[in-house]
XYZ file of C-alpha atoms in Angstrom:
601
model
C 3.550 -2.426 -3.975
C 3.868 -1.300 -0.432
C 0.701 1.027 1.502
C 1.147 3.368 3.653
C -0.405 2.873 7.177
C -2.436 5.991 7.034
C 0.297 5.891 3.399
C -0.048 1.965 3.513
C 2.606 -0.017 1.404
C 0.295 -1.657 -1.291
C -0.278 -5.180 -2.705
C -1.584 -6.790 -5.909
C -1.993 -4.140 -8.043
C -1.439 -2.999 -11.107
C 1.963 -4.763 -12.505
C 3.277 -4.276 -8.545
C 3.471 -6.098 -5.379
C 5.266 -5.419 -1.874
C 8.456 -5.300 -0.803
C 8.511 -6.944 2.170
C 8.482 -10.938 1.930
C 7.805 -12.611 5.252
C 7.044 -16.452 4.789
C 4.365 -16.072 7.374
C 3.855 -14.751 10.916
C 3.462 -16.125 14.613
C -0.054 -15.266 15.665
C -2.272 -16.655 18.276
C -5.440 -16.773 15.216
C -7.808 -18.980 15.471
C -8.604 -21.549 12.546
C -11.356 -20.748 10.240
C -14.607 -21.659 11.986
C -12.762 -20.897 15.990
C -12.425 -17.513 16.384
C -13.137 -18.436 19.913
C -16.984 -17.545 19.229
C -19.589 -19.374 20.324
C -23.285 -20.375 19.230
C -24.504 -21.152 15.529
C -23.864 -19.156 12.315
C -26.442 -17.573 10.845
C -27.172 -15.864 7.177
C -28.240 -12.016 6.210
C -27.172 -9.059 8.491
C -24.656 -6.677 9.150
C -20.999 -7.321 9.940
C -19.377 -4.245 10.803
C -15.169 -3.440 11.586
C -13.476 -0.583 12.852
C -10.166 0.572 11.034
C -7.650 3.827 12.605
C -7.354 5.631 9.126
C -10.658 6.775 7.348
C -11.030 5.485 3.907
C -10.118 8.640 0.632
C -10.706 6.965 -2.285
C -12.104 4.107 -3.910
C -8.631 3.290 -4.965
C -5.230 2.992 -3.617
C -2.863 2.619 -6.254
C -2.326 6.942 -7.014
C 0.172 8.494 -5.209
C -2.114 10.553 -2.623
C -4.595 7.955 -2.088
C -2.309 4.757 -1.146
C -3.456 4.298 2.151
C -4.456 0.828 3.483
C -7.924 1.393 4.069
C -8.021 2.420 0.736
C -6.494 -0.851 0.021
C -9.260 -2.658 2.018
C -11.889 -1.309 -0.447
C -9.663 -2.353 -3.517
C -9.326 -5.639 -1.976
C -13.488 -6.101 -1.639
C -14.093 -4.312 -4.591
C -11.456 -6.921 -7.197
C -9.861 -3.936 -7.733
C -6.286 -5.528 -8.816
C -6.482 -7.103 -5.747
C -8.884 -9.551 -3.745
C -11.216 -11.979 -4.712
C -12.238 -10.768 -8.488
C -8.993 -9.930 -9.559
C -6.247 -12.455 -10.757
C -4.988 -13.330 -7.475
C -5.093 -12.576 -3.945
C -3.282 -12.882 -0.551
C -3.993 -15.470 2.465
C -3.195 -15.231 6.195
C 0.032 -17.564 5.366
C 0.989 -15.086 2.267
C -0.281 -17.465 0.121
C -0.629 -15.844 -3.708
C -4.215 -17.192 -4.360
C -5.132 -17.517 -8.129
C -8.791 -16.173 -8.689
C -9.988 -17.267 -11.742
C -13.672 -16.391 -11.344
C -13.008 -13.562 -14.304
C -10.008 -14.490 -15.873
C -6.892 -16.670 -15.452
C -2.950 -16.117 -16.489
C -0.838 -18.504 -18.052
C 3.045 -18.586 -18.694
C 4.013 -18.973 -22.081
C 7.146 -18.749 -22.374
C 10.526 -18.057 -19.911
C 12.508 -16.808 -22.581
C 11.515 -14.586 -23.910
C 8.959 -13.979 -20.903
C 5.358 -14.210 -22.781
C 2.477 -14.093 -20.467
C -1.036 -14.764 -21.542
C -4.287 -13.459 -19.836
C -7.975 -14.734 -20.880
C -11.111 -13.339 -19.977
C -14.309 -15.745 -18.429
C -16.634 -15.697 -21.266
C -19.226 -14.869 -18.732
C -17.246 -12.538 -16.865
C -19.886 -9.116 -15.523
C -19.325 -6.191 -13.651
C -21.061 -5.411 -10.871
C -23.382 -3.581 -13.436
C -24.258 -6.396 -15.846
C -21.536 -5.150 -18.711
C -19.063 -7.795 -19.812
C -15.491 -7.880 -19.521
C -12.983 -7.542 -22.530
C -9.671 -7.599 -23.337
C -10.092 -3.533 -23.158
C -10.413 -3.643 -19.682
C -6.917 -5.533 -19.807
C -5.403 -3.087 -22.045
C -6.485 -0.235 -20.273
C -4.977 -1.337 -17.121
C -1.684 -2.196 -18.919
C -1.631 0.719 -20.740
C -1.740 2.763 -16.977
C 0.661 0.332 -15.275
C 3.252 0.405 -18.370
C 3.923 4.105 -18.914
C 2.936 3.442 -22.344
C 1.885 6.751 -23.292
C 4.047 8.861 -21.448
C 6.866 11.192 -23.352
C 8.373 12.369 -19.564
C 11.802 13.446 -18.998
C 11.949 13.678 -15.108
C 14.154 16.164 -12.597
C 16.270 14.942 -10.303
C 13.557 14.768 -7.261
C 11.066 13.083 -9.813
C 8.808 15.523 -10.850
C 8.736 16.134 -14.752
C 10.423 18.218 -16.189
C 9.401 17.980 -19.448
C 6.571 16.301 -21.735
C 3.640 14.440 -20.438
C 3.197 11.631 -17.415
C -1.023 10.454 -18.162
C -1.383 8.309 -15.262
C 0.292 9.155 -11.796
C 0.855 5.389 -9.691
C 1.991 4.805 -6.172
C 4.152 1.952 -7.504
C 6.103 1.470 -10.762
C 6.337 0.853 -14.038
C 8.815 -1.151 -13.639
C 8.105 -4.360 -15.355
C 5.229 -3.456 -17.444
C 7.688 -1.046 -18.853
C 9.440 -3.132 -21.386
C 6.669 -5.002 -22.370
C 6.038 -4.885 -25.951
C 2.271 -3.127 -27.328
C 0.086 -6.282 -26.152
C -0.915 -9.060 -28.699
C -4.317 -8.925 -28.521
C -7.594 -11.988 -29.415
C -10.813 -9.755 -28.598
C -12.931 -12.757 -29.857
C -10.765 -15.075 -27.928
C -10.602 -13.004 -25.019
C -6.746 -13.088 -24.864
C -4.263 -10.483 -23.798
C -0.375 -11.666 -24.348
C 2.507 -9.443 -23.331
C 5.952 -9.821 -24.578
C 8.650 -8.671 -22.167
C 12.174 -7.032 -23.459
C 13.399 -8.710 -20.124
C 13.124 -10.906 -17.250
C 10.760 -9.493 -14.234
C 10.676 -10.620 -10.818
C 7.046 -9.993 -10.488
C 5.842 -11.218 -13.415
C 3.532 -13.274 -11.660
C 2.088 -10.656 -9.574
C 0.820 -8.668 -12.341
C -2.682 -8.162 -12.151
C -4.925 -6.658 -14.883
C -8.345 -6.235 -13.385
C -8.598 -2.945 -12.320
C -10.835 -0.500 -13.064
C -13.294 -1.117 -15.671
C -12.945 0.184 -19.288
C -16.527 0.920 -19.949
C -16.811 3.586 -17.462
C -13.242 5.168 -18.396
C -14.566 5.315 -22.372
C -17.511 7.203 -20.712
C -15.780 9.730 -18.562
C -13.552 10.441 -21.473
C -16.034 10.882 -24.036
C -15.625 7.663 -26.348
C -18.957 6.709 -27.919
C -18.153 3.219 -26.698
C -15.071 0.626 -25.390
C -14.780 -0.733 -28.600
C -13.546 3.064 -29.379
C -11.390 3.376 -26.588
C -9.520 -0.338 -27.452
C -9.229 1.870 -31.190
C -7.598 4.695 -29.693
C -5.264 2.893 -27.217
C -3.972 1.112 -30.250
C -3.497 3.585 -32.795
C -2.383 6.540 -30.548
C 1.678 6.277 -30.208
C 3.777 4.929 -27.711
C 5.152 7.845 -25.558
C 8.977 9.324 -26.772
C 11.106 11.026 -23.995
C 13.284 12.343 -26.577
C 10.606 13.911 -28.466
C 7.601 14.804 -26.579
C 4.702 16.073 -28.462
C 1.529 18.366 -27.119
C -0.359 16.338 -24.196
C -3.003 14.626 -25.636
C -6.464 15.512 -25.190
C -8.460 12.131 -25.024
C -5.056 10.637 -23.016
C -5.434 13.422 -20.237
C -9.447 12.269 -19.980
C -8.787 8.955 -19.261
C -6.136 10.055 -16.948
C -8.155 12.379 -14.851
C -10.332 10.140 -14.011
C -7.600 7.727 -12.872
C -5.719 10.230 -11.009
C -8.775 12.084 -8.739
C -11.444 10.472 -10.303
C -12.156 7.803 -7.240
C -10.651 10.254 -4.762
C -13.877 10.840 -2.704
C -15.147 13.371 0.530
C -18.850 12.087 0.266
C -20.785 8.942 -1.222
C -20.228 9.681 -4.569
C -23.638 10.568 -6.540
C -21.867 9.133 -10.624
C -22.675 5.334 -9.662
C -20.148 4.245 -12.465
C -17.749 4.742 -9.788
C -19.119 2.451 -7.860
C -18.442 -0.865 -10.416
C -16.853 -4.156 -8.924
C -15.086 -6.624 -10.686
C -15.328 -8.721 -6.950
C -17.719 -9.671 -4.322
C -18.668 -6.406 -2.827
C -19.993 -3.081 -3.898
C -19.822 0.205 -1.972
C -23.224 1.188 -0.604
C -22.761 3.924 1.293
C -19.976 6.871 2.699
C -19.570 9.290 5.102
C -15.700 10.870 5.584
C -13.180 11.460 8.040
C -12.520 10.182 11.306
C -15.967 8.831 13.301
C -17.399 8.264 9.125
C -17.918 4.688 7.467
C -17.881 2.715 4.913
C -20.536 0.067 3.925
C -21.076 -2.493 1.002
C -23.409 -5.152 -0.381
C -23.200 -8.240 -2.238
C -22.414 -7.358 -5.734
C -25.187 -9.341 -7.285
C -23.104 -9.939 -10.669
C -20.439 -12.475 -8.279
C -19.902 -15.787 -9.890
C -16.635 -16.544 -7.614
C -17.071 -19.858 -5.737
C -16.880 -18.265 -2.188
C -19.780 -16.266 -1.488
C -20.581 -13.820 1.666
C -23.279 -15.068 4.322
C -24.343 -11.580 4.908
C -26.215 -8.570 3.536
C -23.720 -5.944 4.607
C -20.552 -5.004 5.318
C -19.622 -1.751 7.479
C -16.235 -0.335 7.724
C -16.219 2.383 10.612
C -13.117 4.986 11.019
C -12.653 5.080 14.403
C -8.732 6.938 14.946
C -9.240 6.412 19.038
C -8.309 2.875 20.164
C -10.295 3.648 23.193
C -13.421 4.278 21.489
C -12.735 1.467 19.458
C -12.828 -0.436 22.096
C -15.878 1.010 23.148
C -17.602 0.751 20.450
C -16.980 -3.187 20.474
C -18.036 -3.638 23.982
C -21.452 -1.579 22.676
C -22.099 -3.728 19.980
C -21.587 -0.895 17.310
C -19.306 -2.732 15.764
C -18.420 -6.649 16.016
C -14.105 -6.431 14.925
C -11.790 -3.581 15.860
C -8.040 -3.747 14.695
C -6.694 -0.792 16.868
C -3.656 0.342 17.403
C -2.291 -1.793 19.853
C -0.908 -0.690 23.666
C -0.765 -2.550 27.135
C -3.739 -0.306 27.870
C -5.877 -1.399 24.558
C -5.234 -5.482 25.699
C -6.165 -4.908 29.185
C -9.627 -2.720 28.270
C -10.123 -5.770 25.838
C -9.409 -8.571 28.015
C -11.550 -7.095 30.865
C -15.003 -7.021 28.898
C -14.126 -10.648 27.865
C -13.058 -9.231 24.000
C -11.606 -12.729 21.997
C -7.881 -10.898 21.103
C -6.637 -12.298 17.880
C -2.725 -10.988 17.931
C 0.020 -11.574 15.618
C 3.031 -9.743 13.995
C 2.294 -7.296 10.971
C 4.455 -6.832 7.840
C 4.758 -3.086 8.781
C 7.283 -0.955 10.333
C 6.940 2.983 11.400
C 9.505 5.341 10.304
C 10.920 8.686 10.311
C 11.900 9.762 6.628
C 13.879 13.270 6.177
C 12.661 15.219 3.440
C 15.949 15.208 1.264
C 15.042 18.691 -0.898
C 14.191 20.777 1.771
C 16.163 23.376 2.670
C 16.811 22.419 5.834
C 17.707 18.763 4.846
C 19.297 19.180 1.694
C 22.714 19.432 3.883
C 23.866 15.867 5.208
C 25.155 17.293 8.501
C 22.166 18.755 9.624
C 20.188 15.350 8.673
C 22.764 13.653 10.250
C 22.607 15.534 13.189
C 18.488 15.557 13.327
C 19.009 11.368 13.399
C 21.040 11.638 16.542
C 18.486 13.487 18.191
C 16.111 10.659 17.536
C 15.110 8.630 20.988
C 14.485 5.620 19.060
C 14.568 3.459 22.510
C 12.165 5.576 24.274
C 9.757 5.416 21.174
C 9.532 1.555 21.274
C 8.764 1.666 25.111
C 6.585 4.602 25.095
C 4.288 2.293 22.425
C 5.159 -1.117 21.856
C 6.595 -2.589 24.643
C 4.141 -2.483 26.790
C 2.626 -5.178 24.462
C 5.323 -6.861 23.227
C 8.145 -6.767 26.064
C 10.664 -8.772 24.019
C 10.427 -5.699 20.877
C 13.428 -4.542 19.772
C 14.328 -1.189 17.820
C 14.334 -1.398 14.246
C 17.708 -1.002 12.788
C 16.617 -1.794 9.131
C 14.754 -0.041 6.561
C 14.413 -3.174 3.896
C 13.461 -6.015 6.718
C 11.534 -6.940 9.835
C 13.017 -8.649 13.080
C 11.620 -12.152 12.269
C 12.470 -12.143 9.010
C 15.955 -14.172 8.377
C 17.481 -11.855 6.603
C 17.272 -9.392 9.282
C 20.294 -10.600 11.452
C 22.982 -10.443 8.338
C 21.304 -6.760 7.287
C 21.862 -5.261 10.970
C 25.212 -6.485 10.847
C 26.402 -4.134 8.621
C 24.057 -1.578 7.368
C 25.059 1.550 10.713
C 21.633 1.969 11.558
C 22.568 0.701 15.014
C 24.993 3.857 15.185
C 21.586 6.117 16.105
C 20.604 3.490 18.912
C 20.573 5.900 21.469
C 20.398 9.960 20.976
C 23.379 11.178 21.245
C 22.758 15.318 21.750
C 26.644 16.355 22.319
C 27.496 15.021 18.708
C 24.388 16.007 17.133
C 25.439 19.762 18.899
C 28.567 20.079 17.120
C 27.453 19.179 13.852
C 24.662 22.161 14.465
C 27.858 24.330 15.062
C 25.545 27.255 16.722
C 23.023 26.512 14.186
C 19.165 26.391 15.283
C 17.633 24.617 12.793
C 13.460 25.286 12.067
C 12.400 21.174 11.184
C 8.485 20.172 10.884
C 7.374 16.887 10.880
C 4.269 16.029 9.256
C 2.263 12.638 11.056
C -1.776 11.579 11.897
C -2.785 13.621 14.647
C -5.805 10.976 15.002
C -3.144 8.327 15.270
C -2.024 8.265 19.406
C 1.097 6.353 18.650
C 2.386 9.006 16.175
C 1.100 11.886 18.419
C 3.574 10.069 20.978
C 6.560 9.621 18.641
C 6.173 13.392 17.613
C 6.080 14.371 21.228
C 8.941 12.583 21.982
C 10.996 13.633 18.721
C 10.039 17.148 19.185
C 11.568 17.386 23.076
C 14.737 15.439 22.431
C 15.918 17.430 19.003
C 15.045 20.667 21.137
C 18.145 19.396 23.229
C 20.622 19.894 20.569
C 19.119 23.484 19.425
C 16.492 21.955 16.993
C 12.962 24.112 16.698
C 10.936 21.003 15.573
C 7.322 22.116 14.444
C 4.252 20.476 14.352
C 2.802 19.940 10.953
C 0.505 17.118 12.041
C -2.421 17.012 10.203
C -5.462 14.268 9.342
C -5.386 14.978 6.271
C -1.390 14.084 6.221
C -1.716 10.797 3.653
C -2.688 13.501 1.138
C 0.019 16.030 1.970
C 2.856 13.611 1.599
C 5.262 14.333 -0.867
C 3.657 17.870 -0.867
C 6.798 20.045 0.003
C 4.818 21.306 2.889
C 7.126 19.463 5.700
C 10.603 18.506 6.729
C 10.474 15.153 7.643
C 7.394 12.623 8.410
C 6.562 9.766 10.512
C 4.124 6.984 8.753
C 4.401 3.459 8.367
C 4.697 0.897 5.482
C 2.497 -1.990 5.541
C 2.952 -5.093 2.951
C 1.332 -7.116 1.122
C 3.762 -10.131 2.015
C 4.802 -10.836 -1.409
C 7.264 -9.666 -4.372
C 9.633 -7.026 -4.642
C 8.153 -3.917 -6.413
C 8.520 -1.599 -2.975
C 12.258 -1.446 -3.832
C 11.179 1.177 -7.400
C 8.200 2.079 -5.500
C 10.109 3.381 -2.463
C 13.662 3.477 -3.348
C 14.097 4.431 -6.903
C 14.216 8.032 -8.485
C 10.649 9.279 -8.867
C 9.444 6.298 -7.390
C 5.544 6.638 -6.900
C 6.049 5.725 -2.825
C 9.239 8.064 -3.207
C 7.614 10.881 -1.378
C 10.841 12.495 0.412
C 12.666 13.139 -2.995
C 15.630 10.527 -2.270
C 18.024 9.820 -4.959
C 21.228 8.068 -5.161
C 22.827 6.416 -8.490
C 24.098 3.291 -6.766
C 20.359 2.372 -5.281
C 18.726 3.052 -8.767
C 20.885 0.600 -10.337
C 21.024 -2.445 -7.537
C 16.950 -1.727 -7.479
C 16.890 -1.731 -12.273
C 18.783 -5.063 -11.301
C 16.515 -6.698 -8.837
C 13.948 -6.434 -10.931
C 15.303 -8.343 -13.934
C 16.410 -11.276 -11.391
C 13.963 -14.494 -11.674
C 14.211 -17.351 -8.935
C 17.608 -16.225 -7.195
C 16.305 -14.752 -3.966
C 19.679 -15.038 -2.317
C 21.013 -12.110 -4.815
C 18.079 -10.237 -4.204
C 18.601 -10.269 -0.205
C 22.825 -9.277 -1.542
C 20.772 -5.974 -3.211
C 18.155 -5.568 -0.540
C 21.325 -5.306 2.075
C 23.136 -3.261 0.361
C 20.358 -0.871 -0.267
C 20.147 -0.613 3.205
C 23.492 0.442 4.210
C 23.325 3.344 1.422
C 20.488 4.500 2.411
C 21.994 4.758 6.308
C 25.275 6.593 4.389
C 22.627 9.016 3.097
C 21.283 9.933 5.998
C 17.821 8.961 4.760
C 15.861 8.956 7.939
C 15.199 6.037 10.754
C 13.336 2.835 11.042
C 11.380 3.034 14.502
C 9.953 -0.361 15.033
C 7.886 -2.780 13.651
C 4.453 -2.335 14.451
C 2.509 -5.277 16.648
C -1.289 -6.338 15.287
C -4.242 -7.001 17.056
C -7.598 -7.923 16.115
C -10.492 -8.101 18.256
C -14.081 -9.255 18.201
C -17.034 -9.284 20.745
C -18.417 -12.859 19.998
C -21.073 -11.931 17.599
C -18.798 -12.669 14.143
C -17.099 -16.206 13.393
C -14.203 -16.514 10.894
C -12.014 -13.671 11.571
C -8.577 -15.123 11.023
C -5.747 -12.819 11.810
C -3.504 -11.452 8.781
C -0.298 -9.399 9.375
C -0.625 -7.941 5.621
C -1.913 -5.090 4.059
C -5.686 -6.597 4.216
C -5.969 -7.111 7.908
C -9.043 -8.856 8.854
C -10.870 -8.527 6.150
C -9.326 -10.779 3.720
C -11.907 -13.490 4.443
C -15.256 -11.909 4.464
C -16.870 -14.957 2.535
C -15.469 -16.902 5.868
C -17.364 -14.719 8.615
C -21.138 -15.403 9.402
C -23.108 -14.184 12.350
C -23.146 -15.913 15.007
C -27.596 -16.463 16.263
């Protein structure tokens, strides 16, 4: 599943894994143990990080809370993701099996039968033991199961019930047969009605059962596995009255974790990995922090008492805050300025190329957009070149404008996609064109984007002068709050950035697809929906995926869809108090290793 970068394209979770598939990336990291730090590690203490976006939920697989800090506390918390889970995600885009609380085994290829076990002695953070109902429950979001939804054509339901609301798919899980299930064996075995690409990826150890059985009123889990049996499987051709207990459980899924202060219902706090949340403050200039969850059984353990993640949007401050000692890593948005600040104070830089890309997406349903010559003449309006030297080249001199929505530049598919998607026909704005489309018109266009982000103040800036040229009134719907707002209806067109996990392929329904749970400008187009059904089906021939993935690309560019910018640079710094940070390009950043860092006395 992709995150959003303030939306972050998201990883591991449930049933769903990224889009983007980069065999690795060139960075300058140090190895484990070199982080260019000197003196001996130590044990106990505080460790803490500064991040750009400010952490919304203790979740980031709903559609208004997939942002990758929200990710980050997934990821610590074994939240479908991270040590904990089933698997997780290395520097190299490794898939990592964790098998600290259960473990997956292939049964069978055809059909495709997948079996997952619980540890016997498998806690949450709260002492309760895990079941097969904590498996079902997370299959029974991820699948659809439930659901008796016909959907319009800009996604949104037009008629019966969708329970749980997911920034990725069901894809997959979808034709999976009602689970065959061994509570005393601790065995969950899914039956699929056809091949999945991902079927490796899927990850059922999410949220824990217990506390959904509470917030929903069941007397106990071994109710709640009752009811998710016995209650029906969802029909779209003949919905029934939304169910009572269903929408429960659902509500607490949907805004449930979404959170503003440090929440005072502690059930919301349970891990299934090696960290739990201790404390919260929101917004830009708030934090984060976490303990040891004293349940852990997983072989790696952390060397410290606590964990601090501070949301700092201002690279400067970041910076400053690092030179202070306030915090001990900052992964800032990166600019010439940001290296040299860094590099004067003697910062260790830790650089290396992310799996993200920024973007301009059109809202397709608006009113303004709905016509394809006005989005058509918005995209040649775009200054593209000037964006990338505005805010990346000054860091990365050899960077290159984007030209495709489905890869990076150093991935090898990249070359073969440019070659013949168009999206180098927008390389340079060209106003006279996009002025005779307009035909007289002066078209009213708002752009939604972080106002605490600098490099997306700078892209607006620069959008907003050049579409002025060709008789465009581009307003400024920047907000902080803007992760929550996409998708809203509230804007004409946004500028975010995806951000991958490094491995699989469910971005392409997340994104792509109809009603896709990333799908937050309402695109839809008939040929896309059925090259992204058959990607999806396709097991171990990657080269016919890549056929899909470019030809996706070129539709989208017929559609008028909106513009790839650039793919975004990474940098991590420390200050020389923390060894271990090792640089990692995906949706985790640094803090995929926390059992790696230690103090450094």
């Amino acid at each position: 599943m992709m995150r959003r970068r303030g939306r972050a394209l998201a990883g591991l979770a449930i049933g769903t894994a990224a889009m983007v598939a980069l065999a690795g990336c060139t960075t300058t990291t140090p190895e484990p143990g070199e982080s260019g730090d000197s003196g001996e590690a130590t044990t106990g203490g505080t460790i803490s990080i500064a991040q750009t976006n400010a952490v919304t939920a203790l979740t980031s697989a709903t559609p208004d809370a997939n942002l990758n800090t929200n990710g980050m506390v997934d990821y610590l918390m074994g939240n479908a993701t991270g040590p904990g889970s089933m698997f997780y995600v290395d520097s190299e885009f490794n898939v990592v099996p964790d098998e600290t609380n259960a473990t997956v085994e292939l049964v069978s290829e055809d059909p495709l039968v997948v079996t997952y076990t619980v540890d016997p002695e498998a806690v949450w953070s709260d002492g309760t033991a895990m079941s097969t109902t904590d498996l079902l429950l997370s299959w029974a979001i991820g699948s659809g199961w439930f659901d008796d939804a016909t959907y319009a054509e800009d996604g949104t339901v037009a008629d019966g019930n969708q329970y749980f609301q997911l920034a990725g798919s069901t894809t997959g899980l979808d034709t999976t047969e009602f689970p065959e299930i061994d509570a005393e064996a601790g065995t969950l075995t899914l039956t699929y009605g056809e091949p999945y690409v991902d079927w490796n990826l899927v990850n059922l150890i999410g949220k824990p059962a217990h506390v959904f059985a509470e917030h929903a009123g069941f007397g106990s889990v071994e109710e709640l596995a009752t009811f998710l049996e016995e209650t029906p499987a969802g029909d779209p051709e003949a919905p029934v009255e939304a169910n009572e207990q269903l929408q429960a459980l659902a509500e607490l899924w949907n805004t449930g974790y979404n959170i503003t202060s440090m929440p005072t219902d502690e059930s919301l706090l349970v891990s299934a990995g090696m960290w739990i949340p201790k404390d919260f403050q929101a917004d830009d200039g708030g934090f984060i922090s976490f303990e040891p969850n004293p349940e852990w059984r997983g072989e790696n353990q952390p060397s410290f008492d606590e964990l601090i993640i501070r949301f700092i949007g201002d690279p400067n401050a970041q910076i400053t805050a690092l030179q202070n000692g306030e915090v001990d890593i900052i992964e800032p948005q990166p600019s010439a300025d940001t290296l040299a600040a860094i590099e004067a104070f003697g910062g260790t830089l830790i650089q290396g190329s992310q799996l993200s890309y920024d973007h301009l997406d059109l809202t397709m349903n608006s009113e303004v957009f709905s016509d394809p010559a006005v989005r058509e003449a918005f995209l040649l309006t775009i200054p593209r070149q000037q964006i990338l030297e505005s805010i990346v080249t000054p860091v990365q001199p050899d960077a290159e404008v984007l030209n495709s929505q489905m890869f990076v530049t150093n991935q090898p598919q990249y070359a073969d996609a440019i070659a013949s998607n168009g999206y180098s026909d927008f390389a340079e704005p060209d106003i006279e064109r996009a002025t005779e489309l307009l035909a007289g018109a002066t078209p009213t266009v708002s752009i939604l984007y972080n106002i605490n982000n600098p490099n997306r103040v700078d892209a607006f800036q620069l959008i907003q002068a050049s579409a002025a040229e060709a008789g465009f009134n581009v307003e400024d719907a920047g907000s902080a709050d803007w992760g929550s707002l996409l998708g809203s209806g509230s804007y004409d067109a946004s500028i975010f950035g995806w951000i991958s996990s490094g491995v699989g392929y469910a971005g392409l329904p997340q994104i792509w697809q109809t009603g896709g749970g990333g799908n937050y400008n309402g695109y839809s187009n008939a040929e896309v929906d059925a090259l992204v059904d058959e990607s999806q089906t396709i097991i171990g021939d990657t080269a016919r995926i890549d056929e899909i993935m470019i030809e996706m690309d070129g539709l989208t560019r017929e559609d008028f869809y909106g513009l790839p910018l650039f793919q975004v640079p990474g940098l991590v710094a420390t200050n020389g108090t923390v060894d271990g940070v090792v640089y990692n390009g995906g949706q985790t950043g640094a803090i995929w290793n926390t059992w790696e860092w230690s103090l450094v006395g």
